[in-house]
């Protein structure tokens, strides 16, 4: 059986329009009904008051009082023919005709009609209860009698000039409710026009509101808006990049979780952008006179960030700014590792070239029979190492990676007037299996120490390095100790504070440090205060650590740092030679 085509639901804006029109129509109808009822009640009360006034006037007429008293004092009630020709009937009909009342009825003290518009009703008891009026009370009524529905009043008729206040009859006056309805009908016209005008105004307002709603929601349905909100939350909270939205009125509208983490701030949504606790460089990107420039690099929240800002426009409407933050800390760490590997590779190539030259020299001496000179040449090589790097006791480093890398660092240090030397307790029996991690940490510590020696007050500038490997079944641990001739850490500096990202004691402007450098003691004379933090993070990721052994003293020697890098060497012999000290408790031998 074929399915019937599914009807497409009305759009939310259309549903809202119909709902608004229904509400307006309902309000107009209720208002019109209430106005009609109030008008009907008001006209009815006016008719009652008019009837009461007329009834009082008739009841106070001395001739009426005398005629009613005469009939009430007599025996029985005159026949209808007599009443029809009597003065009361003539007076009542004259008043009714003159005032437009529905009826003017006069009764005796028993409620029998003495005057009535219908002659056939004369002498009969009135159809409505006259007891209150005959008891001396004035009442207004709305009821239906023999002449139809009416709004009227009943007033007692007192005996004239007796002074006893004796009620001898009552006067009942009524106005037709049909005339009241006609009066209301005359008022319904303006009420209807008013209601129609209100309905038309409501329709126009609903149409305008519908257009505005479509413009504000970009024509989207509530389900689509809900989906967009869910997608926005998923995207903004799921990406690793920080996103800051600044609205056109200068307030932060978006501050996602990544931005909170990178800037180490709580959610700043709703905060004025000008007063937000963010780096000034970010605010500078969104100034009115600022153009969309390339990304800038800054240090914030202990991280190296790359920030960029773009104008947010929708159909030429200015929506504000979007600021993007990207964490470059890991990338910087990788860059340092690659720089360290490049330095080591360059040194290894130089070592291979120099070693080849030395072999050619030895072969030449042997070929011409200069055996003594060859022995002396070999003795010189044994004393200075296979390469003539400006590193004291470089022969203590037998691992090619360490030898080449430290030699290259010795050249850099020598260019800055600093002597790099190897400590006498250096002993590396295995081979380095993780050269990237080792050279990254080692290079950072050496460069920081060189910076400290250069900026120190001692004229004898030096850096001492001691390296020792500790054997393990799953790979040896490499212990590194670096000391320098600098002035050490400032008094009162916390030992853990120097490892915080962004910590620096540099007095001058921060400038890029050499490869693998980050500024020791948080960046003493270069870098961005990230080197030690990154080195410690790398070491701890391997299960090791980088820590401060000695803070140093003014005038030298400087601070001493130690790094432990597990699972970075292999091929070590079992056991530890006698006399080897625990580097964690080693004194500064500089």
Coordinates of C-alpha atoms in Angstrom, one line a residue:
X1 CA 0.0 0.0 0.0
X2 CA 1.7 3.3 -1.0
X3 CA 2.5 5.7 1.7
X4 CA 0.9 9.1 1.7
X5 CA 3.4 11.9 1.1
X6 CA 4.7 13.3 4.4
X7 CA 3.5 16.9 4.9
X8 CA 6.2 19.4 5.6
X9 CA 5.8 21.0 9.0
X10 CA 5.3 24.7 9.2
X11 CA 8.4 26.9 9.8
X12 CA 8.8 28.1 13.3
X13 CA 8.5 31.7 12.2
X14 CA 5.1 30.9 10.5
X15 CA 3.9 29.0 13.6
X16 CA 4.9 32.0 15.7
X17 CA 3.0 34.3 13.3
X18 CA -0.2 32.2 13.5
X19 CA 0.2 32.0 17.3
X20 CA 0.5 35.7 17.6
X21 CA -2.5 36.3 15.3
X22 CA -4.5 33.9 17.4
X23 CA -3.5 35.7 20.6
X24 CA -4.3 39.1 19.1
X25 CA -7.7 37.9 17.8
X26 CA -8.6 36.3 21.2
X27 CA -7.6 39.5 23.0
X28 CA -9.6 41.6 20.7
X29 CA -12.7 39.4 21.0
X30 CA -12.4 39.3 24.8
X31 CA -11.9 43.1 24.9
X32 CA -14.9 43.7 22.7
X33 CA -17.1 41.3 24.7
X34 CA -16.1 42.9 28.0
X35 CA -16.7 46.4 26.5
X36 CA -20.1 45.3 25.2
X37 CA -21.1 43.9 28.6
X38 CA -19.9 46.9 30.5
X39 CA -21.8 49.2 28.1
X40 CA -24.9 47.0 28.5
X41 CA -24.6 47.1 32.2
X42 CA -24.0 50.9 32.2
X43 CA -27.0 51.6 30.0
X44 CA -29.2 49.3 32.2
X45 CA -28.1 51.1 35.4
X46 CA -29.0 54.4 33.7
X47 CA -32.4 53.1 32.8
X48 CA -32.9 51.9 36.4
X49 CA -31.9 55.3 37.7
X50 CA -34.2 57.0 35.2
X51 CA -37.1 54.8 36.2
X52 CA -36.4 55.4 39.9
X53 CA -36.5 59.2 39.3
X54 CA -39.7 59.0 37.3
X55 CA -41.3 56.7 39.9
X56 CA -40.4 59.0 42.7
X57 CA -41.9 62.0 40.8
X58 CA -45.2 60.1 40.2
X59 CA -45.4 58.8 43.7
X60 CA -44.8 62.3 45.1
X61 CA -47.6 63.8 43.0
X62 CA -50.3 64.9 45.5
X63 CA -53.1 64.2 43.1
X64 CA -51.8 60.6 42.6
X65 CA -51.5 60.2 46.4
X66 CA -55.0 61.4 46.9
X67 CA -56.5 59.3 44.2
X68 CA -54.7 56.2 45.4
X69 CA -55.8 56.9 49.1
X70 CA -59.4 57.4 48.0
X71 CA -59.4 54.0 46.2
X72 CA -57.6 52.2 49.0
X73 CA -60.0 53.7 51.6
X74 CA -63.1 52.6 49.7
X75 CA -64.7 49.2 49.9
X76 CA -63.2 46.9 47.2
X77 CA -61.5 47.9 44.0
X78 CA -63.4 49.8 41.2
X79 CA -64.2 47.8 38.1
X80 CA -61.7 48.0 35.1
X81 CA -64.0 50.3 33.1
X82 CA -64.0 52.8 36.0
X83 CA -60.3 52.6 36.4
X84 CA -59.7 53.0 32.7
X85 CA -61.7 56.2 32.7
X86 CA -60.2 57.4 36.0
X87 CA -57.6 60.1 36.7
X88 CA -54.9 57.7 37.7
X89 CA -55.0 55.9 34.3
X90 CA -54.9 59.2 32.4
X91 CA -52.0 60.6 34.5
X92 CA -50.0 57.4 34.2
X93 CA -50.4 57.1 30.4
X94 CA -49.6 60.8 29.9
X95 CA -46.3 60.4 31.8
X96 CA -45.5 57.1 30.0
X97 CA -46.1 58.7 26.6
X98 CA -44.1 61.8 27.5
X99 CA -41.0 60.0 28.9
X100 CA -40.9 57.0 26.5
X101 CA -41.1 54.5 29.4
X102 CA -42.3 50.9 28.7
X103 CA -44.9 51.2 31.5
X104 CA -46.0 53.3 34.4
X105 CA -48.1 51.2 36.8
X106 CA -49.9 52.4 39.9
X107 CA -51.3 49.9 42.5
X108 CA -53.2 50.0 45.7
X109 CA -51.9 48.8 49.1
X110 CA -52.7 45.2 48.0
X111 CA -50.8 45.3 44.8
X112 CA -53.8 45.5 42.5
X113 CA -53.3 47.5 39.3
X114 CA -55.0 50.9 39.3
X115 CA -53.2 52.1 36.1
X116 CA -51.6 50.0 33.4
X117 CA -50.8 50.4 29.7
X118 CA -52.9 47.3 28.9
X119 CA -56.5 48.0 30.0
X120 CA -57.2 44.3 30.2
X121 CA -54.7 44.1 33.1
X122 CA -56.5 46.7 35.3
X123 CA -57.7 45.4 38.6
X124 CA -55.3 42.4 38.5
X125 CA -52.4 41.8 40.8
X126 CA -49.1 42.9 39.4
X127 CA -46.9 40.1 38.0
X128 CA -43.8 41.1 40.0
X129 CA -43.5 41.1 43.8
X130 CA -44.6 44.5 45.2
X131 CA -44.0 43.6 48.9
X132 CA -40.8 45.6 49.3
X133 CA -42.3 48.8 47.9
X134 CA -45.5 48.3 49.9
X135 CA -43.3 48.0 52.9
X136 CA -41.8 51.4 52.3
X137 CA -38.6 50.6 50.4
X138 CA -37.5 51.9 47.0
X139 CA -36.1 49.1 44.8
X140 CA -34.7 48.9 41.3
X141 CA -35.3 45.7 39.3
X142 CA -34.5 43.9 36.0
X143 CA -37.1 41.3 35.2
X144 CA -39.6 40.2 32.7
X145 CA -43.3 41.1 33.2
X146 CA -46.4 41.0 31.1
X147 CA -44.9 43.6 28.8
X148 CA -41.5 41.9 28.3
X149 CA -38.1 42.4 29.8
X150 CA -37.5 45.7 31.5
X151 CA -35.2 47.7 33.8
X152 CA -37.3 49.6 36.3
X153 CA -38.0 50.8 39.8
X154 CA -40.7 50.5 42.5
X155 CA -41.5 53.4 44.9
X156 CA -44.1 53.4 47.7
X157 CA -47.0 55.9 47.6
X158 CA -47.7 57.5 50.9
X159 CA -51.0 58.9 52.1
X160 CA -51.0 62.7 51.6
X161 CA -50.7 65.1 54.6
X162 CA -51.5 62.5 57.3
X163 CA -48.1 62.6 58.9
X164 CA -48.3 58.9 59.7
X165 CA -46.2 57.7 56.7
X166 CA -48.9 55.2 55.7
X167 CA -48.2 53.4 52.5
X168 CA -51.4 53.3 50.4
X169 CA -49.9 51.9 47.2
X170 CA -46.9 51.8 44.9
X171 CA -45.7 53.1 41.6
X172 CA -43.7 50.9 39.2
X173 CA -41.9 52.4 36.2
X174 CA -39.9 50.4 33.7
X175 CA -38.0 50.9 30.5
X176 CA -37.7 48.2 27.9
X177 CA -34.5 46.3 27.8
X178 CA -34.9 46.2 24.1
X179 CA -34.2 49.9 24.0
X180 CA -31.2 49.3 26.2
X181 CA -30.0 46.7 23.7
X182 CA -30.5 49.2 20.9
X183 CA -28.4 51.7 22.7
X184 CA -25.7 49.1 23.2
X185 CA -26.0 48.2 19.5
X186 CA -25.3 51.9 18.6
X187 CA -22.1 51.7 20.7
X188 CA -21.0 48.4 19.2
X189 CA -20.1 50.1 15.9
X190 CA -17.2 52.1 17.4
X191 CA -16.3 49.1 19.5
X192 CA -16.1 46.9 16.3
X193 CA -14.1 49.5 14.5
X194 CA -11.7 49.7 17.4
X195 CA -11.4 45.9 17.5
X196 CA -10.8 45.7 13.8
X197 CA -8.1 48.4 14.0
X198 CA -6.4 46.6 17.0
X199 CA -6.5 43.3 15.0
X200 CA -5.0 44.9 12.0
X201 CA -2.3 46.6 14.1
X202 CA -1.6 43.2 15.8
X203 CA -1.2 41.5 12.4
X204 CA 1.2 44.1 11.2
X205 CA 3.2 43.9 14.4
X206 CA 3.3 40.1 14.1
X207 CA 4.5 40.3 10.5
X208 CA 7.3 42.8 11.5
X209 CA 8.2 40.6 14.4
X210 CA 8.4 37.5 12.1
X211 CA 10.7 39.4 9.7
X212 CA 12.9 40.5 12.5
X213 CA 13.0 37.0 14.0
X214 CA 14.0 35.6 10.6
X215 CA 16.7 38.3 10.3
X216 CA 18.1 37.6 13.8
X217 CA 18.2 33.9 13.3
X218 CA 19.4 34.1 9.7
X219 CA 16.4 32.1 8.6
X220 CA 17.3 29.1 10.8
X221 CA 14.8 26.9 12.6
X222 CA 15.1 26.3 16.3
X223 CA 16.2 22.7 15.7
X224 CA 18.9 24.1 13.4
X225 CA 20.0 26.7 15.9
X226 CA 20.1 24.0 18.6
X227 CA 22.3 21.9 16.3
X228 CA 24.6 24.8 15.6
X229 CA 25.0 25.5 19.3
X230 CA 25.9 21.9 20.0
X231 CA 28.3 21.9 17.1
X232 CA 29.9 25.2 18.3
X233 CA 30.3 23.8 21.8
X234 CA 31.8 20.6 20.4
X235 CA 34.2 22.5 18.1
X236 CA 35.3 25.2 20.6
X237 CA 35.8 22.9 23.5
X238 CA 37.3 20.1 21.4
X239 CA 40.1 21.8 19.6
X240 CA 43.5 22.4 21.1
X241 CA 43.7 25.9 19.7
X242 CA 42.5 28.7 21.9
X243 CA 39.6 30.8 20.5
X244 CA 38.7 34.2 21.8
X245 CA 35.7 36.0 20.3
X246 CA 35.4 39.7 20.9
X247 CA 32.0 41.2 19.9
X248 CA 31.5 44.5 18.2
X249 CA 30.7 46.2 21.5
X250 CA 34.1 45.2 22.9
X251 CA 33.1 42.3 25.2
X252 CA 34.4 38.8 25.2
X253 CA 31.7 36.5 23.7
X254 CA 33.7 33.3 23.4
X255 CA 36.6 32.1 25.6
X256 CA 37.0 28.3 25.0
X257 CA 38.6 25.8 27.3
X258 CA 41.9 25.8 25.3
X259 CA 42.2 29.6 25.7
X260 CA 41.6 29.2 29.4
X261 CA 44.3 26.6 29.6
X262 CA 46.9 28.4 27.5
X263 CA 46.4 31.8 29.3
X264 CA 45.8 30.2 32.7
X265 CA 42.6 32.2 33.2
X266 CA 39.0 31.3 34.1
X267 CA 36.2 31.8 31.6
X268 CA 36.2 35.5 30.8
X269 CA 33.0 35.5 28.7
X270 CA 31.2 38.8 29.2
X271 CA 34.3 40.6 30.4
X272 CA 35.2 43.9 28.6
X273 CA 38.1 43.1 26.3
X274 CA 39.9 46.3 27.3
X275 CA 39.9 45.1 31.0
X276 CA 40.6 41.4 30.4
X277 CA 43.7 40.0 32.1
X278 CA 45.4 39.0 28.9
X279 CA 48.8 40.1 27.4
X280 CA 48.8 43.5 25.9
X281 CA 50.0 42.0 22.6
X282 CA 46.6 40.3 22.2
X283 CA 44.7 43.5 22.7
X284 CA 47.0 45.3 20.3
X285 CA 45.9 42.9 17.6
X286 CA 42.2 44.0 17.9
X287 CA 42.6 47.8 18.0
X288 CA 40.4 49.7 15.6
X289 CA 43.4 51.0 13.7
X290 CA 45.1 47.6 13.6
X291 CA 45.2 45.8 10.3
X292 CA 45.1 42.0 9.9
X293 CA 48.8 41.3 10.3
X294 CA 50.8 38.1 10.4
X295 CA 50.8 36.0 13.5
X296 CA 52.9 37.1 16.5
X297 CA 54.7 35.1 19.0
X298 CA 54.4 35.8 22.7
X299 CA 54.9 34.1 26.1
X300 CA 51.7 33.8 28.2
X301 CA 50.6 31.4 30.9
X302 CA 53.9 29.6 30.9
X303 CA 53.8 28.7 27.2
X304 CA 55.1 30.0 23.9
X305 CA 52.0 31.0 21.9
X306 CA 51.4 32.1 18.3
X307 CA 48.5 34.5 18.2
X308 CA 46.6 35.9 15.2
X309 CA 43.4 38.0 14.9
X310 CA 40.9 38.3 12.1
X311 CA 37.8 40.5 11.6
X312 CA 34.5 38.6 11.8
X313 CA 32.1 39.9 9.1
X314 CA 28.6 38.7 8.0
X315 CA 27.2 40.3 4.9
X316 CA 29.3 43.4 5.6
X317 CA 28.1 43.5 9.2
X318 CA 30.9 43.9 11.7
X319 CA 30.6 41.1 14.3
X320 CA 33.9 41.8 16.1
X321 CA 37.2 39.9 16.2
X322 CA 38.3 36.3 16.5
X323 CA 41.7 35.8 18.2
X324 CA 43.4 32.4 17.6
X325 CA 46.0 31.0 20.0
X326 CA 48.3 28.1 19.2
X327 CA 50.7 26.4 21.6
X328 CA 54.2 26.4 20.1
X329 CA 55.9 24.9 23.2
X330 CA 56.1 21.4 21.8
X331 CA 57.2 22.7 18.4
X332 CA 59.9 24.7 20.1
X333 CA 61.1 21.7 21.9
X334 CA 61.3 19.7 18.7
X335 CA 63.2 22.6 17.1
X336 CA 65.7 22.5 19.8
X337 CA 66.1 18.8 19.4
X338 CA 66.7 19.2 15.6
X339 CA 69.1 22.0 16.2
X340 CA 71.0 19.8 18.6
X341 CA 71.1 16.9 16.2
X342 CA 72.3 19.3 13.4
X343 CA 75.1 20.5 15.6
X344 CA 76.1 17.0 16.5
X345 CA 76.0 15.9 12.8
X346 CA 78.2 18.8 11.8
X347 CA 80.7 18.0 14.5
X348 CA 80.7 14.3 13.5
X349 CA 81.4 15.2 9.9
X350 CA 84.2 17.4 11.0
X351 CA 85.5 14.6 13.2
X352 CA 85.4 12.1 10.4
X353 CA 87.3 14.5 8.1
X354 CA 89.9 15.3 10.7
X355 CA 90.3 11.7 11.7
X356 CA 90.9 10.8 8.0
X357 CA 93.6 13.5 7.8
X358 CA 95.2 12.1 10.9
X359 CA 95.2 8.6 9.5
X360 CA 96.8 9.8 6.3
X361 CA 99.5 11.6 8.3
X362 CA 100.3 8.5 10.3
X363 CA 100.3 6.4 7.2
X364 CA 102.7 8.8 5.5
X365 CA 105.1 8.8 8.4
X366 CA 105.1 5.1 8.6
X367 CA 105.7 4.8 4.8
X368 CA 108.8 6.9 4.9
X369 CA 110.2 5.1 8.0
X370 CA 109.6 7.9 10.5
X371 CA 108.5 5.5 13.2
X372 CA 109.5 7.7 16.1
X373 CA 107.7 10.7 14.7
X374 CA 104.6 8.5 14.2
X375 CA 104.7 7.4 17.8
X376 CA 105.0 11.0 19.0
X377 CA 102.1 12.0 16.8
X378 CA 100.0 9.2 18.2
X379 CA 100.9 10.3 21.7
X380 CA 99.8 13.8 21.0
X381 CA 96.5 12.5 19.7
X382 CA 96.0 10.4 22.8
X383 CA 96.6 13.5 25.0
X384 CA 94.3 15.8 23.1
X385 CA 91.7 13.5 21.6
X386 CA 90.9 12.6 18.1
X387 CA 89.8 16.2 17.4
X388 CA 91.4 19.4 18.6
X389 CA 88.2 20.8 20.1
X390 CA 88.7 23.5 22.7
X391 CA 87.5 21.2 25.4
X392 CA 89.7 20.2 28.3
X393 CA 90.0 16.5 29.0
X394 CA 87.7 15.7 26.0
X395 CA 89.3 12.3 25.8
X396 CA 87.2 11.2 28.8
X397 CA 84.2 11.1 26.5
X398 CA 84.4 8.0 24.4
X399 CA 80.9 7.9 23.1
X400 CA 81.0 9.5 19.6
X401 CA 77.7 11.3 20.0
X402 CA 78.8 13.0 23.2
X403 CA 82.3 13.6 21.9
X404 CA 81.1 15.3 18.8
X405 CA 78.3 17.3 20.4
X406 CA 80.3 18.5 23.4
X407 CA 83.2 19.4 21.0
X408 CA 80.8 21.5 18.9
X409 CA 79.5 23.2 22.1
X410 CA 83.2 23.8 23.1
X411 CA 83.7 25.7 19.9
X412 CA 80.6 27.8 20.6
X413 CA 81.7 28.5 24.2
X414 CA 85.3 29.3 23.1
X415 CA 83.9 31.9 20.7
X416 CA 82.2 33.6 23.6
X417 CA 85.3 33.5 25.8
X418 CA 84.3 30.6 28.0
X419 CA 86.3 27.4 28.5
X420 CA 84.3 24.2 28.4
X421 CA 86.0 21.3 30.4
X422 CA 85.1 17.8 31.3
X423 CA 85.2 16.9 35.0
X424 CA 87.6 14.2 36.1
X425 CA 84.9 11.8 37.3
X426 CA 83.3 11.6 33.9
X427 CA 82.7 7.9 32.9
X428 CA 80.5 6.7 30.2
X429 CA 81.0 3.0 29.5
X430 CA 78.0 2.4 27.2
X431 CA 76.9 4.1 24.0
X432 CA 74.1 6.7 23.8
X433 CA 71.0 5.2 22.3
X434 CA 68.8 8.3 22.4
X435 CA 71.0 11.1 21.1
X436 CA 68.1 13.5 20.4
X437 CA 66.9 13.6 24.0
X438 CA 70.4 13.5 25.4
X439 CA 71.7 16.3 23.2
X440 CA 68.6 18.4 23.8
X441 CA 68.9 18.3 27.6
X442 CA 72.7 18.5 27.6
X443 CA 72.8 21.3 25.0
X444 CA 70.3 23.3 27.0
X445 CA 72.2 22.9 30.3
X446 CA 75.6 23.8 28.6
X447 CA 74.2 26.8 26.7
X448 CA 72.5 28.1 29.9
X449 CA 75.8 27.6 31.8
X450 CA 77.7 29.5 29.1
X451 CA 75.2 32.3 29.3
X452 CA 75.6 32.4 33.1
X453 CA 79.4 32.4 32.8
X454 CA 79.4 35.2 30.2
X455 CA 77.1 37.4 32.4
X456 CA 79.0 36.5 35.6
X457 CA 81.5 38.8 37.4
X458 CA 84.4 36.4 37.5
X459 CA 87.1 37.1 34.9
X460 CA 87.9 33.4 34.6
X461 CA 84.9 32.1 32.6
X462 CA 84.4 28.4 32.5
X463 CA 81.8 25.6 32.4
X464 CA 82.5 22.2 33.8
X465 CA 80.6 19.1 32.6
X466 CA 80.6 15.6 34.2
X467 CA 78.7 12.7 32.7
X468 CA 78.2 9.3 34.2
X469 CA 76.1 6.3 33.0
X470 CA 74.4 3.9 35.4
X471 CA 73.7 0.4 34.1
X472 CA 70.2 -1.1 34.1
X473 CA 68.7 -4.1 32.5
X474 CA 66.3 -2.1 30.4
X475 CA 68.9 0.6 29.4
X476 CA 71.4 2.7 31.3
X477 CA 70.6 6.0 33.0
X478 CA 72.8 8.9 32.0
X479 CA 73.6 11.4 34.8
X480 CA 74.7 14.9 33.8
X481 CA 76.1 17.6 36.1
X482 CA 76.8 21.1 34.8
X483 CA 78.5 23.9 36.8
X484 CA 79.7 27.3 35.7
X485 CA 81.6 30.4 37.0
X486 CA 78.6 32.7 37.0
X487 CA 77.1 34.5 39.9
X488 CA 74.4 31.9 40.6
X489 CA 70.8 32.5 41.3
X490 CA 69.5 35.6 43.0
X491 CA 69.1 35.4 46.7
X492 CA 65.8 34.0 47.8
X493 CA 65.0 32.4 44.5
X494 CA 63.0 29.2 44.9
X495 CA 64.7 26.1 43.5
X496 CA 61.5 25.1 41.7
X497 CA 60.7 28.5 40.4
X498 CA 63.6 28.4 37.9
X499 CA 61.8 25.5 36.2
X500 CA 58.5 27.3 35.7
X501 CA 57.7 28.2 32.1
X502 CA 58.4 31.8 31.5
X503 CA 60.7 32.3 34.5
X504 CA 63.6 34.6 33.7
X505 CA 66.2 36.7 35.4
X506 CA 67.5 38.4 32.3
X507 CA 68.2 42.0 32.9
X508 CA 68.2 43.0 29.2
X509 CA 65.7 42.4 26.4
X510 CA 65.0 38.8 25.7
X511 CA 66.8 37.7 22.5
X512 CA 66.9 34.3 20.9
X513 CA 69.6 32.1 22.4
X514 CA 71.8 29.7 20.5
X515 CA 70.6 26.3 19.4
X516 CA 69.1 24.2 22.2
X517 CA 69.3 27.1 24.6
X518 CA 66.5 28.5 26.7
X519 CA 68.3 30.7 29.2
X520 CA 69.6 28.9 32.3
X521 CA 68.1 30.0 35.6
X522 CA 65.0 30.7 33.5
X523 CA 66.9 32.6 30.8
X524 CA 69.6 34.7 32.3
X525 CA 70.7 36.6 29.2
X526 CA 68.8 35.2 26.3
X527 CA 65.9 32.9 25.4
X528 CA 62.4 33.1 26.5
X529 CA 62.6 31.4 29.9
X530 CA 61.5 28.0 28.6
X531 CA 64.7 26.0 28.3
X532 CA 64.8 24.5 31.8
X533 CA 61.1 23.8 31.8
X534 CA 61.2 22.0 28.5
X535 CA 64.3 20.0 29.6
X536 CA 62.7 18.9 32.8
X537 CA 59.5 18.0 31.0
X538 CA 61.5 15.8 28.5
X539 CA 63.5 14.2 31.3
X540 CA 60.4 13.5 33.4
X541 CA 58.6 12.0 30.4
X542 CA 61.4 9.4 30.4
X543 CA 61.1 8.8 34.1
X544 CA 64.1 11.1 35.1
X545 CA 64.4 14.6 36.2
X546 CA 66.3 17.9 36.0
X547 CA 67.0 19.6 39.3
X548 CA 69.1 22.3 41.0
X549 CA 71.9 20.9 43.2
X550 CA 73.6 24.2 44.2
X551 CA 72.2 27.8 43.7
X552 CA 75.7 29.3 43.5
X553 CA 77.2 32.4 45.1
X554 CA 77.8 35.9 43.9
X555 CA 81.2 36.2 42.3
X556 CA 81.3 32.4 41.6
X557 CA 81.1 29.5 41.4
X558 CA 77.6 29.6 39.9
X559 CA 74.7 27.2 40.1
X560 CA 75.0 23.5 39.6
X561 CA 72.3 21.6 37.7
X562 CA 71.9 17.8 37.4
X563 CA 69.9 15.8 34.9
X564 CA 69.0 12.1 35.0
X565 CA 67.9 10.5 31.7
X566 CA 66.9 6.8 32.1
X567 CA 67.0 4.4 29.2
X568 CA 69.4 6.5 27.1
X569 CA 72.5 4.3 27.0
X570 CA 73.2 0.6 26.2
X571 CA 76.2 -1.8 26.3
X572 CA 77.3 -0.9 29.9
X573 CA 79.2 -3.5 31.9
X574 CA 77.6 -5.0 35.0
X575 CA 78.4 -3.3 38.3
X576 CA 79.6 0.1 39.2
X577 CA 83.3 0.8 39.6
X578 CA 84.6 1.5 43.0
X579 CA 84.9 5.1 43.8
X580 CA 82.0 6.2 41.7
X581 CA 79.9 8.7 43.6
X582 CA 76.2 9.3 43.6
X583 CA 75.9 12.5 41.5
X584 CA 72.9 13.5 43.5
X585 CA 75.1 14.2 46.5
X586 CA 78.2 15.3 44.6
X587 CA 79.9 18.6 45.6
X588 CA 80.7 21.3 43.2
X589 CA 84.3 20.5 42.1
X590 CA 84.6 23.6 39.9

